[in-house]
CSV table of C-alpha atoms in Angstrom, one decimal:
chain,number,residue,atom,x,y,z
A,1,MET,CA,25.2,28.3,54.6
A,2,ARG,CA,23.0,30.9,57.3
A,3,ASP,CA,22.7,30.1,60.7
A,4,GLY,CA,20.6,31.8,63.4
A,5,GLN,CA,21.4,35.6,64.1
A,6,GLU,CA,25.4,35.1,63.5
A,7,GLY,CA,25.1,35.5,60.0
A,8,VAL,CA,26.2,33.4,56.9
A,9,VAL,CA,28.3,30.5,58.4
A,10,LEU,CA,31.9,30.1,56.2
A,11,ASP,CA,32.1,26.5,57.6
A,12,LEU,CA,35.6,25.2,58.0
A,13,THR,CA,35.4,22.3,60.0
A,14,GLU,CA,36.6,20.3,57.0
A,15,THR,CA,38.9,21.7,54.2
A,16,GLY,CA,40.3,20.1,50.9
A,17,MET,CA,43.7,18.3,50.9
A,18,ASP,CA,44.6,19.7,47.5
A,19,THR,CA,47.5,22.4,47.8
A,20,LEU,CA,46.9,25.4,46.5
A,21,GLY,CA,48.8,27.8,45.1
A,22,PHE,CA,49.3,31.7,44.2
A,23,GLY,CA,47.6,31.4,41.4
A,24,ASP,CA,45.4,28.7,41.9
A,25,VAL,CA,43.2,31.7,44.2
A,26,PHE,CA,44.2,34.7,42.5
A,27,GLU,CA,43.8,35.8,38.6
A,28,VAL,CA,45.9,38.5,38.3
A,29,VAL,CA,44.2,41.1,35.6
A,30,GLY,CA,46.7,44.2,35.8
A,31,VAL,CA,50.2,44.9,36.7
A,32,VAL,CA,50.9,48.4,37.9
A,33,PRO,CA,54.7,49.4,38.8
A,34,LEU,CA,55.1,52.1,41.8
A,35,GLU,CA,57.1,55.0,39.9
A,36,THR,CA,60.7,54.7,42.2
A,37,LYS,CA,61.9,58.0,43.6
A,38,ASP,CA,63.4,58.8,46.3
A,39,GLU,CA,60.7,60.9,47.6
A,40,CYS,CA,58.2,58.1,47.1
A,41,LEU,CA,60.1,55.1,47.5
A,42,LEU,CA,57.9,52.6,50.2
A,43,GLY,CA,59.2,51.0,52.9
A,44,TYR,CA,56.5,49.3,54.1
A,45,VAL,CA,53.2,49.0,53.1
A,46,SER,CA,50.6,49.1,55.6
A,47,LYS,CA,47.3,49.9,54.2
A,48,VAL,CA,46.5,51.0,50.3
A,49,GLU,CA,42.8,52.5,49.4
A,50,VAL,CA,41.7,53.6,46.2
A,51,VAL,CA,40.1,56.1,45.1
A,52,ASP,CA,39.0,57.8,41.8
A,53,GLY,CA,41.7,55.8,40.0
A,54,ASN,CA,44.9,57.0,42.4
A,55,TYR,CA,46.3,54.3,45.0
A,56,TYR,CA,47.0,56.0,48.6
A,57,VAL,CA,49.2,53.8,50.2
A,58,LEU,CA,50.1,54.3,53.9
A,59,ASP,CA,54.0,53.6,54.3
A,60,GLY,CA,54.4,52.2,57.8
A,61,GLN,CA,58.1,52.8,57.8
A,62,ARG,CA,58.0,56.6,56.6
A,63,LYS,CA,55.1,57.4,58.3
A,64,ALA,CA,52.5,59.0,56.0
A,65,VAL,CA,50.3,58.3,53.0
A,66,PHE,CA,52.0,58.5,49.1
A,67,VAL,CA,49.5,58.8,46.2
A,68,PHE,CA,50.1,57.7,43.1
A,69,ASP,CA,48.3,57.6,39.9
A,70,GLY,CA,46.3,54.5,37.9
A,71,GLN,CA,49.9,53.8,35.7
A,72,GLY,CA,51.9,54.2,39.0
A,73,THR,CA,53.5,57.8,38.3
A,74,PHE,CA,53.6,59.5,41.9
A,75,LEU,CA,51.6,62.5,42.7
A,76,ARG,CA,52.2,63.6,46.3
A,77,ARG,CA,52.7,63.2,50.2
A,78,ILE,CA,49.8,63.5,52.7
A,79,GLY,CA,51.3,64.1,55.7
A,80,ILE,CA,54.6,64.1,58.1
A,81,VAL,CA,55.9,63.0,61.8
A,82,GLY,CA,56.4,66.5,63.9
A,83,HIS,CA,55.3,68.4,66.3
A,84,GLY,CA,54.5,71.3,64.5
A,85,HIS,CA,51.4,72.3,62.8
A,86,GLY,CA,49.9,69.8,61.0
A,87,GLU,CA,52.4,67.2,62.5
A,88,TYR,CA,51.7,63.8,64.3
A,89,GLU,CA,53.5,61.8,66.4
A,90,ARG,CA,52.9,58.2,64.4
A,91,ALA,CA,50.5,56.7,61.6
A,92,SER,CA,48.1,54.2,62.8
A,93,ASP,CA,45.8,53.9,59.9
A,94,PHE,CA,44.8,56.3,57.3
A,95,THR,CA,41.4,56.2,55.1
A,96,VAL,CA,40.2,58.3,52.0
A,97,ASP,CA,36.9,60.2,53.1
A,98,ARG,CA,35.6,60.4,49.5
A,99,ASP,CA,32.5,62.6,50.0
A,100,ARG,CA,34.2,65.4,51.8
A,101,GLY,CA,37.5,65.0,49.7
A,102,ARG,CA,39.8,64.6,52.9
A,103,VAL,CA,42.5,62.3,53.8
A,104,VAL,CA,42.4,61.2,57.1
A,105,ILE,CA,45.7,60.5,59.5
A,106,LEU,CA,44.6,58.2,62.9
A,107,CYS,CA,47.3,59.1,64.9
A,108,GLY,CA,46.2,56.4,67.4
A,109,PRO,CA,45.0,55.6,70.0
A,110,ARG,CA,42.7,59.3,70.1
A,111,GLU,CA,43.8,61.6,67.5
A,112,VAL,CA,42.9,62.4,63.5
A,113,TYR,CA,45.0,64.6,61.2
A,114,MET,CA,42.7,65.8,58.1
A,115,TYR,CA,43.8,67.0,54.9
A,116,ASP,CA,42.6,67.8,51.5
A,117,LEU,CA,43.2,65.8,49.1
A,118,GLN,CA,46.2,68.1,47.7
A,119,GLY,CA,48.2,67.4,51.2
A,120,ARG,CA,47.0,70.5,52.8
A,121,PHE,CA,46.2,70.2,56.3
A,122,VAL,CA,42.7,71.6,57.5
A,123,GLY,CA,42.2,70.2,60.9
A,124,LYS,CA,42.8,68.0,63.6
A,125,LYS,CA,40.2,66.1,66.2
A,126,ASP,CA,40.5,64.1,69.3
A,127,VAL,CA,38.2,61.0,69.6
A,128,SER,CA,38.9,60.7,73.2
A,129,PRO,CA,37.6,58.9,75.2
A,130,TRP,CA,37.9,56.2,72.8
A,131,LEU,CA,41.0,54.2,72.1
A,132,VAL,CA,40.7,53.7,67.9
A,133,TRP,CA,43.7,52.1,66.1
A,134,LYS,CA,41.7,51.6,62.9
A,135,ILE,CA,39.7,53.8,61.0
A,136,ALA,CA,37.7,53.5,57.5
A,137,SER,CA,35.5,56.1,55.8
A,138,CYS,CA,31.8,55.5,54.4
A,139,PRO,CA,29.4,57.9,53.3
A,140,GLU,CA,27.8,58.3,56.8
A,141,GLY,CA,30.9,59.3,58.6
A,142,PHE,CA,33.6,56.9,60.0
A,143,VAL,CA,33.8,53.1,61.7
A,144,GLY,CA,36.8,52.7,63.8
A,145,SER,CA,38.2,49.8,66.0
A,146,THR,CA,40.0,49.1,68.9
A,147,GLU,CA,41.3,45.9,68.0
A,148,ASP,CA,40.4,44.5,71.5
A,149,ALA,CA,43.0,46.1,72.8
A,150,THR,CA,40.9,48.5,75.2
A,151,TYR,CA,39.8,47.9,78.5
A,152,SER,CA,39.5,51.3,79.2
A,153,GLU,CA,35.8,51.2,79.7
A,154,GLY,CA,35.8,48.4,81.5
A,155,GLU,CA,33.2,45.9,81.0
A,156,MET,CA,31.7,48.8,78.6
A,157,ALA,CA,34.5,47.9,76.2
A,158,TYR,CA,33.6,47.6,72.7
A,159,LEU,CA,35.1,46.7,69.4
A,160,PHE,CA,34.0,49.0,66.8
A,161,TYR,CA,33.1,52.7,67.0
A,162,ALA,CA,31.4,54.8,64.6
A,163,PHE,CA,31.7,58.8,63.9
A,164,ASP,CA,29.8,61.2,62.1
A,165,PRO,CA,31.4,63.4,59.7
A,166,GLU,CA,33.0,65.6,62.2
A,167,PHE,CA,33.8,62.8,64.9
A,168,HIS,CA,31.4,63.0,67.3
A,169,ALA,CA,30.4,59.0,68.5
A,170,ARG,CA,27.5,57.7,67.1
A,171,GLY,CA,27.2,54.5,68.5
A,172,LYS,CA,29.9,51.6,69.6
A,173,TRP,CA,29.5,47.7,68.8
A,174,VAL,CA,30.6,44.2,69.9
A,175,GLY,CA,31.6,44.0,73.2
A,176,VAL,CA,35.4,43.4,74.5
A,177,ARG,CA,36.2,41.0,76.7
A,178,ARG,CA,39.5,40.4,78.5
A,179,ASP,CA,39.9,37.0,77.5
A,180,TYR,CA,40.7,38.3,74.0
A,181,ALA,CA,44.2,37.8,73.7
A,182,MET,CA,45.3,40.2,70.4
A,183,SER,CA,45.6,38.2,67.1
A,184,THR,CA,49.5,38.5,65.4
A,185,ALA,CA,47.3,39.1,62.5
A,186,TYR,CA,46.8,42.3,60.9
A,187,PHE,CA,43.4,43.4,59.5
A,188,PRO,CA,43.2,46.4,58.1
A,189,LEU,CA,39.5,47.6,57.8
A,190,GLN,CA,38.2,47.2,54.5
A,191,LYS,CA,35.9,49.5,52.3
A,192,ALA,CA,33.7,48.0,49.0
A,193,GLY,CA,30.6,49.3,48.0
A,194,GLY,CA,29.8,52.1,50.4
A,195,LYS,CA,30.2,49.7,53.1
A,196,VAL,CA,32.8,49.0,55.9
A,197,PHE,CA,34.1,45.2,56.1
A,198,GLY,CA,36.1,44.4,59.7
A,199,PHE,CA,37.9,40.8,59.9
A,200,ASP,CA,37.6,39.9,63.0
A,201,GLY,CA,40.6,37.0,64.1
A,202,ALA,CA,39.3,37.4,67.7
A,203,ARG,CA,35.8,35.8,67.6
A,204,ASN,CA,36.2,34.1,63.9
A,205,ALA,CA,33.7,36.7,62.4
A,206,VAL,CA,33.4,39.2,59.2
A,207,HIS,CA,31.5,42.2,60.4
A,208,VAL,CA,29.7,44.7,58.5
A,209,TRP,CA,28.9,48.7,58.7
A,210,ASP,CA,27.1,50.0,55.7
A,211,GLY,CA,26.7,53.6,57.5
A,212,GLN,CA,23.1,54.4,56.9
A,213,ALA,CA,22.3,52.5,60.0
A,214,ASP,CA,24.0,52.9,63.8
A,215,SER,CA,24.8,49.2,64.0
A,216,VAL,CA,27.7,46.8,62.6
A,217,ARG,CA,26.0,43.5,61.8
A,218,THR,CA,28.0,40.1,62.0
A,219,ALA,CA,27.6,39.3,58.4
A,220,TYR,CA,30.1,35.9,58.5
A,221,ALA,CA,31.0,33.6,61.2
A,222,VAL,CA,33.9,31.4,60.2
A,223,ARG,CA,33.4,27.7,61.8
A,224,PHE,CA,36.4,26.0,62.4
A,225,ALA,CA,37.3,22.8,63.4
A,226,SER,CA,39.6,23.5,66.5
A,227,PRO,CA,38.7,27.6,66.7
A,228,MET,CA,41.3,29.0,69.5
A,229,PRO,CA,39.5,28.6,73.1
A,230,GLY,CA,39.4,32.0,75.1
A,231,GLY,CA,40.7,32.3,78.6
A,232,MET,CA,44.7,33.2,77.3
A,233,LYS,CA,46.7,35.1,79.3
A,234,GLY,CA,48.4,37.4,77.3
A,235,GLN,CA,50.1,37.8,73.8
A,236,GLU,CA,53.1,34.7,75.1
A,237,GLU,CA,50.3,32.1,75.6
A,238,TYR,CA,48.7,33.1,72.5
A,239,MET,CA,51.9,32.7,70.6
A,240,ARG,CA,52.0,29.3,72.5
A,241,ASN,CA,49.1,28.0,71.1
A,242,MET,CA,48.1,29.3,67.7
A,243,PHE,CA,50.0,26.6,65.9
A,244,LEU,CA,47.7,23.7,68.2
A,245,TYR,CA,44.5,25.2,66.8
A,246,ASP,CA,43.3,27.0,63.7
A,247,VAL,CA,43.6,30.5,63.7
A,248,LEU,CA,42.5,33.3,61.2
A,249,MET,CA,45.6,35.1,59.6
A,250,GLY,CA,44.2,37.0,56.9
A,251,GLY,CA,41.2,37.5,54.3
A,252,ALA,CA,39.8,40.1,52.1
A,253,TRP,CA,36.0,41.0,50.2
A,254,GLY,CA,36.6,40.2,46.7
A,255,GLY,CA,33.0,41.6,45.3
A,256,ASP,CA,32.0,38.1,44.3
A,257,GLY,CA,33.1,36.3,47.0
A,258,LEU,CA,36.0,36.3,49.8
A,259,VAL,CA,39.0,34.8,50.7
A,260,LEU,CA,40.4,33.6,54.2
A,261,PHE,CA,43.7,32.8,55.3
A,262,TYR,CA,44.1,30.3,58.0
A,263,LEU,CA,46.5,28.5,60.0
A,264,HIS,CA,45.2,24.5,60.5
A,265,GLU,CA,47.1,21.9,62.2
A,266,ALA,CA,50.3,24.0,62.1
A,267,ARG,CA,49.7,24.2,58.5
A,268,GLN,CA,49.0,27.5,55.9
A,269,HIS,CA,45.2,27.0,54.5
A,270,VAL,CA,43.5,29.3,52.0
A,271,ALA,CA,39.6,28.8,51.4
A,272,VAL,CA,37.7,30.7,49.0
A,273,PHE,CA,34.1,31.5,49.2
A,274,ALA,CA,31.0,32.5,47.5
A,275,PRO,CA,28.8,35.8,49.3
A,276,ASP,CA,26.0,33.1,50.4
A,277,GLY,CA,28.9,30.8,51.9
A,278,GLU,CA,29.3,28.4,49.3
A,279,ARG,CA,32.6,27.6,49.5
A,280,ARG,CA,34.5,27.2,46.1
A,281,MET,CA,38.0,25.8,47.1
A,282,SER,CA,40.1,25.1,50.3
A,283,GLY,CA,43.2,23.4,51.1
A,284,PRO,CA,47.1,23.9,52.2
A,285,TYR,CA,48.7,27.0,51.0
A,286,ARG,CA,51.7,26.7,49.5
A,287,ASP,CA,53.1,30.3,48.9
A,288,VAL,CA,53.5,33.2,51.5
A,289,PHE,CA,50.1,34.7,52.7
A,290,PRO,CA,50.2,37.9,51.0
A,291,ASP,CA,48.8,41.3,52.8
A,292,LEU,CA,44.8,42.2,50.9
A,293,TYR,CA,43.5,45.2,50.4
A,294,VAL,CA,40.7,46.1,48.7
A,295,GLY,CA,40.6,47.6,45.1
A,296,ARG,CA,37.9,48.7,42.5
A,297,GLU,CA,35.1,47.3,41.1
A,298,GLY,CA,35.5,43.5,43.3
A,299,GLU,CA,39.2,43.7,42.7
A,300,VAL,CA,41.4,42.5,45.7
A,301,LEU,CA,45.0,43.8,45.5
A,302,ILE,CA,48.6,42.8,46.8
A,303,VAL,CA,51.3,45.3,47.0
A,304,PRO,CA,54.7,43.2,47.3
A,305,SER,CA,58.0,44.9,47.4
A,306,ALA,CA,60.1,44.5,43.5
A,307,ALA,CA,62.2,41.5,44.8
A,308,ARG,CA,58.9,39.7,45.8
A,309,PHE,CA,57.6,40.5,42.9
A,310,LEU,CA,60.2,39.3,40.7
A,311,GLU,CA,59.9,36.1,43.0
A,312,LEU,CA,56.6,35.6,41.9
A,313,VAL,CA,56.9,36.6,37.8
A,314,ARG,CA,59.8,33.4,38.2
A,315,ARG,CA,57.6,31.2,40.2
A,316,HIS,CA,54.5,31.9,38.3
A,317,PRO,CA,55.1,33.2,35.0
A,318,ASP,CA,51.7,31.7,33.4
A,319,VAL,CA,49.9,33.9,36.3
A,320,VAL,CA,51.4,36.9,37.5
A,321,PRO,CA,52.5,38.8,34.1
A,322,GLY,CA,56.6,40.0,34.2
A,323,ALA,CA,56.6,44.1,33.6
A,324,PRO,CA,60.4,46.3,33.8
A,325,VAL,CA,61.1,46.2,37.5
A,326,SER,CA,64.7,45.9,39.0
A,327,GLU,CA,65.4,44.5,42.4
A,328,ASP,CA,65.6,48.0,44.1
A,329,GLY,CA,62.7,49.4,42.3
A,330,ASN,CA,59.5,50.3,44.6
A,331,HIS,CA,56.5,48.5,45.0
A,332,VAL,CA,54.2,47.0,42.5
A,333,VAL,CA,50.3,46.8,42.5
A,334,LEU,CA,48.9,43.5,41.7
A,335,ARG,CA,45.3,43.9,40.7
A,336,CYS,CA,43.6,40.5,41.5
A,337,ARG,CA,40.4,38.8,41.4
A,338,LEU,CA,39.4,36.0,43.1
A,339,ARG,CA,39.2,32.5,41.1
């Protein structure tokens, strides 16, 4: 469904009544247990990118990128926290610049650290005066997101900034308003088909940057029955009100469609749409909202801990294939397709 300049409308003013579970939304097409060694045991998965069949995983606890091959064998670690040469204070986000053979670790909000694909440090850039908390690469450079967390430019603050391959600013789009409270949801920028997708919980939208033009466009607008009103005075007020309204909590692009997780009438809900906005399914969701990442060829990735994976196998034996994983093992990559 298309509506003027706001892109394709994803209509959730009405929602299905049938409760949906994990297996109603996802088809698991592959299970990849990641190798369990002390040197690569993951604490908290913040982001995953798949490049040339390898899994690049940012561990938010160990603050480094861990690389595994397509079978889950550990290959290398990239990056380290510290104050020495090639070391950074924090790893806010990362992206793999496949076209130039680099892994870029963002030390938000102002610095990027660059490494080759073998983990050797090759340089550092300062992106000041912009404040960037997320980053993603595409063939023409990079796009960064401020997460609506910057007013350093006053009325000229923006949500997205684009950079060329050497991190020179190319453009900025989507103005940041002071009445936007930061959402509690975490939406990593997602790369698929040479494009970057940004799920926006403040504006209930999905923005797309194709890297070939100097602009971001709003590809999808989510139309809720009771969207969160503007004018929230801060995170505390936002938290008090989020169960009274419809709030976007997660989403992913799946190649032939997209999935959204959201709160509606204080209950978890899910919806799956075709690229043209046709709703395939929607309704209350009985499982835990998973963190979603984009895989290869239209796949969506879920990377649970070993304990969570075993719980999924027990609860959904007809949907989630078993694998030789122990409770204290490493995380597991679930390769999924949207139903």
